[in-house]
Each structure stands twice: as C-alpha cells, then as structure tokens.
Short mmCIF file of C-alpha atoms and ligand atoms in Angstrom, two decimals:
data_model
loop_
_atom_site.label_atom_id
_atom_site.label_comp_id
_atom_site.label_asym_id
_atom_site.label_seq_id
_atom_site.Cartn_x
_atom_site.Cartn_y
_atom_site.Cartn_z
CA UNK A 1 112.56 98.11 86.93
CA UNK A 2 116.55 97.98 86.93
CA UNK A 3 117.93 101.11 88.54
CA UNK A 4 121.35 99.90 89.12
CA UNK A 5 122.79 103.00 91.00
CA UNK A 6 120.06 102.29 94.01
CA UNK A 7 122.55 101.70 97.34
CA UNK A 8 121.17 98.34 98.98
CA UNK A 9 118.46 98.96 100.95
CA UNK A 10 118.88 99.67 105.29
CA UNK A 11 116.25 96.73 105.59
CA UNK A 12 117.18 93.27 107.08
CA UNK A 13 114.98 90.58 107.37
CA UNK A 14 115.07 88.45 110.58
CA UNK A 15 113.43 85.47 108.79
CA UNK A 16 115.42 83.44 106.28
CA UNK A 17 113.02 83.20 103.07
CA UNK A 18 114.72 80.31 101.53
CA UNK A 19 114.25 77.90 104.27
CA UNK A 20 111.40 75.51 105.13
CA UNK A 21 108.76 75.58 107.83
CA UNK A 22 107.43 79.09 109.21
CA UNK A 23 109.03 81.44 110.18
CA UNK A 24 107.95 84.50 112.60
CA UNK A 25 110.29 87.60 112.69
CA UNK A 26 110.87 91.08 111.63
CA UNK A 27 111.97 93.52 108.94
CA UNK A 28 114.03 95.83 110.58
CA UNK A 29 114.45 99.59 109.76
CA UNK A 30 117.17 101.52 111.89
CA UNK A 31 114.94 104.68 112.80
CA UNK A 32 117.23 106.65 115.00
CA UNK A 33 115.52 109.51 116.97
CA UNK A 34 114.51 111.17 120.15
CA UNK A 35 113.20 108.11 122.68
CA UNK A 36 115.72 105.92 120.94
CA UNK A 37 118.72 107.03 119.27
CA UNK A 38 119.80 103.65 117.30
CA UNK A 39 116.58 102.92 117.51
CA UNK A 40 114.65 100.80 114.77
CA UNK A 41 111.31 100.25 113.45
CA UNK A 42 110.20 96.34 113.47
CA UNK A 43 107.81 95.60 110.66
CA UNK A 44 106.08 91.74 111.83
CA UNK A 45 106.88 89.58 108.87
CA UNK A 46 106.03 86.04 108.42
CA UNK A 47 107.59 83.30 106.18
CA UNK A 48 105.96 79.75 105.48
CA UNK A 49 107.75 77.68 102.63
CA UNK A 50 107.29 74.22 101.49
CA UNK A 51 110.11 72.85 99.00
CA UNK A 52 109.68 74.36 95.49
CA UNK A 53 106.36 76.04 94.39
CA UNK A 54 105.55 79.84 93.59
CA UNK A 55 105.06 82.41 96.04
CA UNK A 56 102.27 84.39 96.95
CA UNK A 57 103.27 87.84 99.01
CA UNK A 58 100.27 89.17 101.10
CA UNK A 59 100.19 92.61 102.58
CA UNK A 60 97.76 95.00 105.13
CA UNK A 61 97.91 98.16 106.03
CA UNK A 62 99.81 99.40 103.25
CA UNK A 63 97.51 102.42 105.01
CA UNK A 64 97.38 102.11 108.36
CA UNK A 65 93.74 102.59 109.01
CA UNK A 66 91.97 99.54 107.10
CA UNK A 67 91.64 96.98 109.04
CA UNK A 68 90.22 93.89 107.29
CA UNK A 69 94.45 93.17 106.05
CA UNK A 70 95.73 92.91 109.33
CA UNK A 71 93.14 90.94 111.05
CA UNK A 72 93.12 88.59 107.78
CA UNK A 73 96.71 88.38 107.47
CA UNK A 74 97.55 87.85 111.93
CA UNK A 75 95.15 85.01 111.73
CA UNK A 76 96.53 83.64 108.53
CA UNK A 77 100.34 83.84 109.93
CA UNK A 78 99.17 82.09 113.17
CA UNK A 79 97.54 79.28 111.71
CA UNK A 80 99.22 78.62 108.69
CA UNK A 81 100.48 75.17 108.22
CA UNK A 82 103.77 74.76 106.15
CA UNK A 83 102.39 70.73 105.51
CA UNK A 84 99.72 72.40 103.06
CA UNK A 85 101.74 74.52 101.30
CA UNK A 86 103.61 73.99 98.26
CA UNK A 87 105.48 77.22 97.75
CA UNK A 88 106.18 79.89 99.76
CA UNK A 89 103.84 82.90 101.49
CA UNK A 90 105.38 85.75 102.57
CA UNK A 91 102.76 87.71 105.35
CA UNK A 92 103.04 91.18 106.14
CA UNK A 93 99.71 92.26 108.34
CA UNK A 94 101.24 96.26 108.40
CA UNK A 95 103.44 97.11 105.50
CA UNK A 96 103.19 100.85 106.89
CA UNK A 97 103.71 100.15 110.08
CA UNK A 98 103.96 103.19 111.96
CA UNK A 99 100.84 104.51 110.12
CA UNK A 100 99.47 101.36 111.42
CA UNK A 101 100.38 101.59 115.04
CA UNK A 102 99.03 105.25 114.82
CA UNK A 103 95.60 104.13 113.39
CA UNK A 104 96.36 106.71 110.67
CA UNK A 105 96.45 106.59 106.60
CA UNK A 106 99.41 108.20 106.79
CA UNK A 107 102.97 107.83 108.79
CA UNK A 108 103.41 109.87 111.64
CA UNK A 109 106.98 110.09 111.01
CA UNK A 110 107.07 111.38 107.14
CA UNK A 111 103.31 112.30 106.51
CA UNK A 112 104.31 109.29 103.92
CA UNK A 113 101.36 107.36 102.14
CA UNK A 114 102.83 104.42 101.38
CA UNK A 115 100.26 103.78 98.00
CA UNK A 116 101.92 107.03 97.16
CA UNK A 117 105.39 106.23 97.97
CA UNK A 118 106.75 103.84 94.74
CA UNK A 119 109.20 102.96 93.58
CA UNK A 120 110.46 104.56 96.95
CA UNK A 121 114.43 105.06 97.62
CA UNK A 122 116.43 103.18 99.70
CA UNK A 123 118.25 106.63 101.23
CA UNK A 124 114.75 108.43 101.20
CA UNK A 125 112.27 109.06 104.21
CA UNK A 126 111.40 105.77 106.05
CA UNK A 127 107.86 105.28 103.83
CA UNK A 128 109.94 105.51 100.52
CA UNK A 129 112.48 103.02 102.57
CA UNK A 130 109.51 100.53 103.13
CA UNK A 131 108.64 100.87 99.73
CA UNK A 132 112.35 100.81 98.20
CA UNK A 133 112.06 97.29 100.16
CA UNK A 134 109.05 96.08 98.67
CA UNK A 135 109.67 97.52 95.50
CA UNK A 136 113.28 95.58 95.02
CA UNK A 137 113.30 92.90 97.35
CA UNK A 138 109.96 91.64 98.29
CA UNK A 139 108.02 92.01 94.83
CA UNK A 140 110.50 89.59 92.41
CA UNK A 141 110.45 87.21 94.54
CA UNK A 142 106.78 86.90 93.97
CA UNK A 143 104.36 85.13 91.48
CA UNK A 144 101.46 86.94 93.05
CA UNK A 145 100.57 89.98 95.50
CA UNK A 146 97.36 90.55 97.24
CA UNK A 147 97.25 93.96 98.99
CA UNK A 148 94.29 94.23 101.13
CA UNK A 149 93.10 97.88 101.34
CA UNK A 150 89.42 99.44 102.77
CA UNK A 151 88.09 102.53 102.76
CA UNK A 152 89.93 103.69 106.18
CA UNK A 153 88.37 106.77 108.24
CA UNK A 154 87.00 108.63 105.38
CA UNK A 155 85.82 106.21 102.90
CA UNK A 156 83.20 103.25 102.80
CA UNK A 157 83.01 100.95 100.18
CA UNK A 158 80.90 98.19 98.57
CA UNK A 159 82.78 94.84 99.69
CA UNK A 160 85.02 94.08 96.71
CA UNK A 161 88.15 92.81 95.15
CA UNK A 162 89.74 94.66 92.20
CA UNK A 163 92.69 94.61 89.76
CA UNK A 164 92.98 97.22 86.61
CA UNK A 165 92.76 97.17 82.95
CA UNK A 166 96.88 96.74 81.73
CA UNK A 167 98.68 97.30 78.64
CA UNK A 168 99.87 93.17 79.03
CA UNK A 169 96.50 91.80 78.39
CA UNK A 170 98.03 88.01 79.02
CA UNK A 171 98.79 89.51 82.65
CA UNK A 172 95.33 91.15 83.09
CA UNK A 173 94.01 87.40 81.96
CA UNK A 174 95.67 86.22 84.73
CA UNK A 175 94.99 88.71 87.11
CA UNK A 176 91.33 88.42 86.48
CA UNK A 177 91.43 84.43 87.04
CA UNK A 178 93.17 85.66 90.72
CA UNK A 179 90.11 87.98 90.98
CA UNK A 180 87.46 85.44 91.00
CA UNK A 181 88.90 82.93 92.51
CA UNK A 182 89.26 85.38 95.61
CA UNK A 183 85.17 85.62 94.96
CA UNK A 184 84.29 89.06 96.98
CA UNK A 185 81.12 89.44 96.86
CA UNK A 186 81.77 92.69 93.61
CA UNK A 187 84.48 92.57 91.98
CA UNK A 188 85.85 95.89 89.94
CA UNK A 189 87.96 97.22 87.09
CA UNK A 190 88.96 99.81 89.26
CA UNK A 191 89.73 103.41 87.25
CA UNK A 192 92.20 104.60 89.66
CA UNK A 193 92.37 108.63 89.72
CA UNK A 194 96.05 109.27 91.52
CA UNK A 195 98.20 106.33 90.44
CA UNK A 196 101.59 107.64 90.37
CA UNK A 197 103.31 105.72 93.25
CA UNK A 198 101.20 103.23 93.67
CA UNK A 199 101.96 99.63 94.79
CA UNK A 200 99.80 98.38 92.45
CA UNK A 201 101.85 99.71 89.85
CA UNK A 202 104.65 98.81 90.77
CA UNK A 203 103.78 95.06 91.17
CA UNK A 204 102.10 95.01 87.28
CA UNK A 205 105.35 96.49 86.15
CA UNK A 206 107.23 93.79 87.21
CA UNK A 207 104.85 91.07 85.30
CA UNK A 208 103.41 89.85 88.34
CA UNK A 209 99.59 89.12 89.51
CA UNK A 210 98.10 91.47 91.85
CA UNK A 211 95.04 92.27 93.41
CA UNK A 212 93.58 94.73 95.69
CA UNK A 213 90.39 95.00 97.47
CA UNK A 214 88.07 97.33 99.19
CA UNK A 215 86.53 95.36 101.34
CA UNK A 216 84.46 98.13 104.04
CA UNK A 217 85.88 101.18 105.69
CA UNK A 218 84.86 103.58 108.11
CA UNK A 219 88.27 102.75 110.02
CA UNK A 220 87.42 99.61 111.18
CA UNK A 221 85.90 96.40 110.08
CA UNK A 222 83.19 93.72 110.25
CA UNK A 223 82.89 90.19 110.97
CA UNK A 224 81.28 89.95 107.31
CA UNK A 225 84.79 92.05 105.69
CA UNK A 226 87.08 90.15 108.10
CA UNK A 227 85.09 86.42 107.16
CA UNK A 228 85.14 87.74 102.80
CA UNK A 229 89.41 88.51 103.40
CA UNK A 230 89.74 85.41 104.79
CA UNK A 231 88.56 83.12 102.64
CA UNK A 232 89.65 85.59 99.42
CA UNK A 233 93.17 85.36 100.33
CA UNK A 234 93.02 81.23 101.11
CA UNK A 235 90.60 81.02 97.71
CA UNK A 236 94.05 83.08 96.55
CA UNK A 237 96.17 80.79 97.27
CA UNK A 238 94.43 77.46 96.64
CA UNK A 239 94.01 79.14 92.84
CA UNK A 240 97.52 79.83 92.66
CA UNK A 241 98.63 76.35 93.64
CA UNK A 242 100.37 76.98 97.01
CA UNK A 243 97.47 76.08 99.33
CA UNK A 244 96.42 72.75 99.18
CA UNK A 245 92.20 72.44 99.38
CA UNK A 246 89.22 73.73 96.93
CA UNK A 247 88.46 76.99 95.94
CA UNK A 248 85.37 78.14 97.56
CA UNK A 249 83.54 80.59 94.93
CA UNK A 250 80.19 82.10 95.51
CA UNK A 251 78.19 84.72 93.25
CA UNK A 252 80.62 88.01 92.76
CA UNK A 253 78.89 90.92 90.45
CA UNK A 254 81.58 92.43 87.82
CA UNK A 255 81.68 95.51 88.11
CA UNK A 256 83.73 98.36 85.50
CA UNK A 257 84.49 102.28 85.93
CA UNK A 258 84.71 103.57 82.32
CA UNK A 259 85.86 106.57 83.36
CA UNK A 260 86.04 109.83 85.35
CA UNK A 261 82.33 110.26 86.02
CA UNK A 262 82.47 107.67 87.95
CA UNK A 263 83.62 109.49 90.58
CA UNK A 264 81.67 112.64 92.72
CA UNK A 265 83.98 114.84 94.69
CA UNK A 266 82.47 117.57 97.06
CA UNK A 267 82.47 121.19 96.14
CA UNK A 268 81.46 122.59 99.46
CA UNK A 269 81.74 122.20 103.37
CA UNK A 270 78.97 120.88 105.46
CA UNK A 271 77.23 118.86 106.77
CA UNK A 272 76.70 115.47 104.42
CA UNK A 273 73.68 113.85 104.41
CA UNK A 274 73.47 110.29 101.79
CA UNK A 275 70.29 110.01 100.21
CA UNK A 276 71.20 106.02 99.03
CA UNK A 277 72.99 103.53 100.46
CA UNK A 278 76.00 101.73 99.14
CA UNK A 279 74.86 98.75 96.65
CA UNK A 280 71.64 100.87 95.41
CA UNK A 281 71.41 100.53 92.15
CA UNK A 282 71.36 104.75 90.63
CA UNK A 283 69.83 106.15 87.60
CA UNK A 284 71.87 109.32 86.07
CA UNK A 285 70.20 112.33 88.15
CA UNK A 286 68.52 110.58 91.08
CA UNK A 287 69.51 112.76 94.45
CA UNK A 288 72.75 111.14 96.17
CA UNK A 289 73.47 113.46 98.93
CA UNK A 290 73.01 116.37 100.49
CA UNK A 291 75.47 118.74 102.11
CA UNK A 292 73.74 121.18 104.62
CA UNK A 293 75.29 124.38 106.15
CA UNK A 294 76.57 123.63 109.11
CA UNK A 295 76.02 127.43 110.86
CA UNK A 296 72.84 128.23 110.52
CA UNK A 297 69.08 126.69 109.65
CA UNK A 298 66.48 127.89 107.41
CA UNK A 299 69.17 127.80 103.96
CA UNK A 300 68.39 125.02 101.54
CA UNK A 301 71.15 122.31 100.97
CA UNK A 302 73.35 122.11 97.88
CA UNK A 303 71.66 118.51 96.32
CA UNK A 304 73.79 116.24 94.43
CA UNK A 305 72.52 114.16 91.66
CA UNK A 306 74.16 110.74 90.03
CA UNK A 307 76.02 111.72 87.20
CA UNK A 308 75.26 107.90 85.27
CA UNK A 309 73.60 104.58 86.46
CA UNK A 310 75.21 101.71 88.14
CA UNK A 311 75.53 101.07 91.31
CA UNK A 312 76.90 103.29 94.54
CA UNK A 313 79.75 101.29 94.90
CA UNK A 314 81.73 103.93 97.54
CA UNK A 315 81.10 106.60 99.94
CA UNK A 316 82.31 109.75 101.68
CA UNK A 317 81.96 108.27 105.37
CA UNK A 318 82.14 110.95 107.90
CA UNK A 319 79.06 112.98 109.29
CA UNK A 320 80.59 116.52 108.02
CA UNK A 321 82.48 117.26 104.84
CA UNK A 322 84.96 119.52 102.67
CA UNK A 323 85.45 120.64 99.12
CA UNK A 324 87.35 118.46 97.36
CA UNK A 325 86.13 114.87 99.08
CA UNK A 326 85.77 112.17 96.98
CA UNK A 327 81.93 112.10 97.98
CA UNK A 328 80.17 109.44 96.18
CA UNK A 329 81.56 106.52 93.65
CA UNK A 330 79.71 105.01 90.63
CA UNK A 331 80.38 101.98 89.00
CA UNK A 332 78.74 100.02 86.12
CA UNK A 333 77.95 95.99 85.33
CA UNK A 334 80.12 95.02 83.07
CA UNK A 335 79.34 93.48 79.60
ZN1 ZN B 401 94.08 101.82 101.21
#
C-alpha cells in the first residue's frame, strides 16, 4: 500500500540482499534505554541468493513463543546452499525478537503482538517498527512468504498449514498450489476472527503468496512439528522454483471453517478438563470439555457440547481456564 508521507524506516540491514552467496547478519533497531543508552535490538537475518530467480521470505516467531519457525528456519539458514538456489531466500527465525528472547507472545518492551501490529509505523513503538520494516521493505521484495506460527503457551493445534479465502481468486489459486506443495499433514481455510493487523494481510494486499501454519503448540515443539516445518518450507521452495530437488508430498486432509461456530470460547473460570482429543472427528452436541470449579468439590461442572461436526482441529492448552478463552476449534472437510 503506498503511504508516501511514511519517514524511512530506523532499520538497517547488515546483509546486502542483492549480492550472491549467503549471507549471515542482522537487522538492526536502535533501542535506546536503561542497560544501554544507544543501545539496539539485533534481529538474526539471513540472505542466500543465486543470480536471478524469485524470492521466497521465511519468518518465525512473528510470536515469540512457537517454536517449530525458529528451529525450522536456524537449521535452514545454517545449511542452506546458495549452489541450489535459483533466487533468493530471505530467513528470519524471530521476526519479534524480543518477544522471542522472552519466550513470550508478546514484546516485553511494548506489550506489542506483532500479528497485531500491521501495517506498523516507522516512528511508532519498536513492534510497529518491526512491522513498518516488513511491511515496506521486506514484503515487495518477495514472490512468496511463509510465516510459521503454533499455538504458543495457550493454544494446541492439529498440525497444519493454512492460507485464507481472498477477494483475488487468481492469488488464492496460487496460494493454494503453495499450500500443498508444503503437504502438512491438514491443511485449512482458516476463518480468522481478529484480522486487523495481521501479517497475513498485509502480505495478500500486496499480491503476494503466503502461507501460515499451525503446526503444535503448548510453547514448545516436537520432533514430528519440527521434521513437518522442515520439509514444508523446502517442499515451499522447490514448488516455487528457488530450491533445486522434488517436492516431497504425502496425504494432507483439506480442511474449511465456514464460519463463526467454528470456534468455542470459554464462559467461565476453572478448571478445564477435554473430553476429545485433537483430530477426533465431533458430531454437533457430543461433550468437548469440562470446566470444574476450582474452590470447592461436590458442584457439577459446566459441560460443553460441539456446536457442528468436523474435526477438533485446536485446543485451549493449559490445565486451568478463564472466560473468554478460545477453548475448543472446529473445522470441517472440505467439498
Ligand atoms: Zn502465532
């Protein structure tokens, strides 16, 4: 989107994107403060480019407690081999990086959530500077973005890959080609139900492919969500012509969310007990969960019942639980 009375932004890359090979470096912030008065934050970046080719941008931790982005995307920087490559691929394993280093959603400096934080201003709270970044610098150069997201401390998901249903429908073709080639094993229209701010958004607006995933949560990950990010994102690339190699696609179920009952959120505190486990396929009014008092025995729990079929495709992960949690998420085969 052209906003032409945006001041450039305080960012500067240590990695020069227009050159060959790879590059390992930083995008600097200047974060003056307390332990560090012209003091900077230094987000990792890293650069591989071979000659002339599209280029695929690939970002973690856009919250900074899902984990299955960064591991994906540090192994992916160290290994990656500019000989294969016919392009360019940007990496950046912690685009919130302070949330990151804080092993929270959110930063510790601003409160900012960065999937909140778009189009983001380049004079605004460091989050909305990150996102100012990424918003004008970092998305036109690309072709393609894959943001890697999971269900951090509070949420659990189904393993899957996602992108949304868009206005452009020759973009959504194309974003949907991206999806399977990345092969999770579900992959989901996703309904989103707070977009304003979002990355994703941002990225379609622009006319570019993106995906997203949800690949576990729980604020950490697994060797099985770690092993499906890895190959997604090379599957990713080798689709989009940048990687050289074959695309290695196995069984993914399509999955859609129609629309807002999909989605459970809690009315009460408590103490949550799941009655099914994600993947179980639901019919409309089987008993989900549970949510117990949590200061006294002998008082029945407040039951919660599907509200359609499909399949429990996301969770409410922690042991106790307040009103207004998204609790339990539905979605439906497609076709
Ligand atoms: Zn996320």
């Amino acid at each position: 989107m052209e906003r032409p009375e945006m001041k450039p932004s305080p960012i500067s890359a240590t990695v020069d994107f227009d050159k060959d090979g790879v590059q390992h470096g930083f995008l600097r912030l200047p974060y003056s403060r307390d332990d560090s008065a012209w003091g900077s934050v230094m987000i990792p970046i890293t650069v591989a480019r071979n000659g002339k080719g599209p280029t695929a941008l690939l970002t973690g931790a856009n919250h900074g407690d899902e984990y299955e982005g960064p591991v994906a995307l540090m192994d992916l920087a160290y290994r990656i081999d500019p000989a294969k490559l016919s392009g360019r691929v940007i990496i950046v394993p912690a685009m919130n990086y302070p949330a990151f280093r804080a092993a929270t959603r959110t930063s510790p400096i601003d409160r900012g959530n960065m999937n909140r934080s778009f189009p983001g201003r380049p004079d605004g709270t460091v989050t909305e500077k990150i996102a100012d970044y990424f918003e004008r610098i970092l998305a036109p150069m690309a072709d393609l973005v894959v943001d890697i997201h999971a269900g951090g401390k509070t949420l659990d998901f189904l393993p899957f890959a996602c992108i949304h249903h868009l206005p452009d429908k020759a973009l959504e073709k194309r974003c949907r080609a991206a999806l399977r080639a990345f092969s999770a094993p579900y992959s989901v229209m996703l309904l989103e139900i707070d977009s304003v701010g979002m990355f994703d958004n941002s990225v379609e607006a622009q006319g570019r492919i993106f995906l997203s995933t949800e690949l576990g949560g729980g604020g950490s990950s697994s060797a099985r969500s770690n092993a499906i990010a890895k190959r997604g994102l090379s599957n990713v690339l080798i689709h989009a012509g940048i990687l050289k190699g074959e695309v290695e696609t196995s069984l993914s179920i399509m999955l859609d969310m129609p629309d807002g009952d999909c989605f459970t959120f809690s009315e009460h505190d408590g103490l949550f007990e799941i009655c099914a486990d994600l993947g179980a396929e639901v019919k409309q009014g089987d008993l989900l969960a549970k949510i117990w008092p949590v200061d006294r025995t002998g008082v029945a729990p407040v039951d919660y019942h599907a509200k359609r079929d499909g399949i429990l495709t996301a969770r409410h992960f922690p042991g106790l639980i307040k009103s207004g949690d998204c609790m339990l998420v539905i979605a439906v085969r497609e076709g």
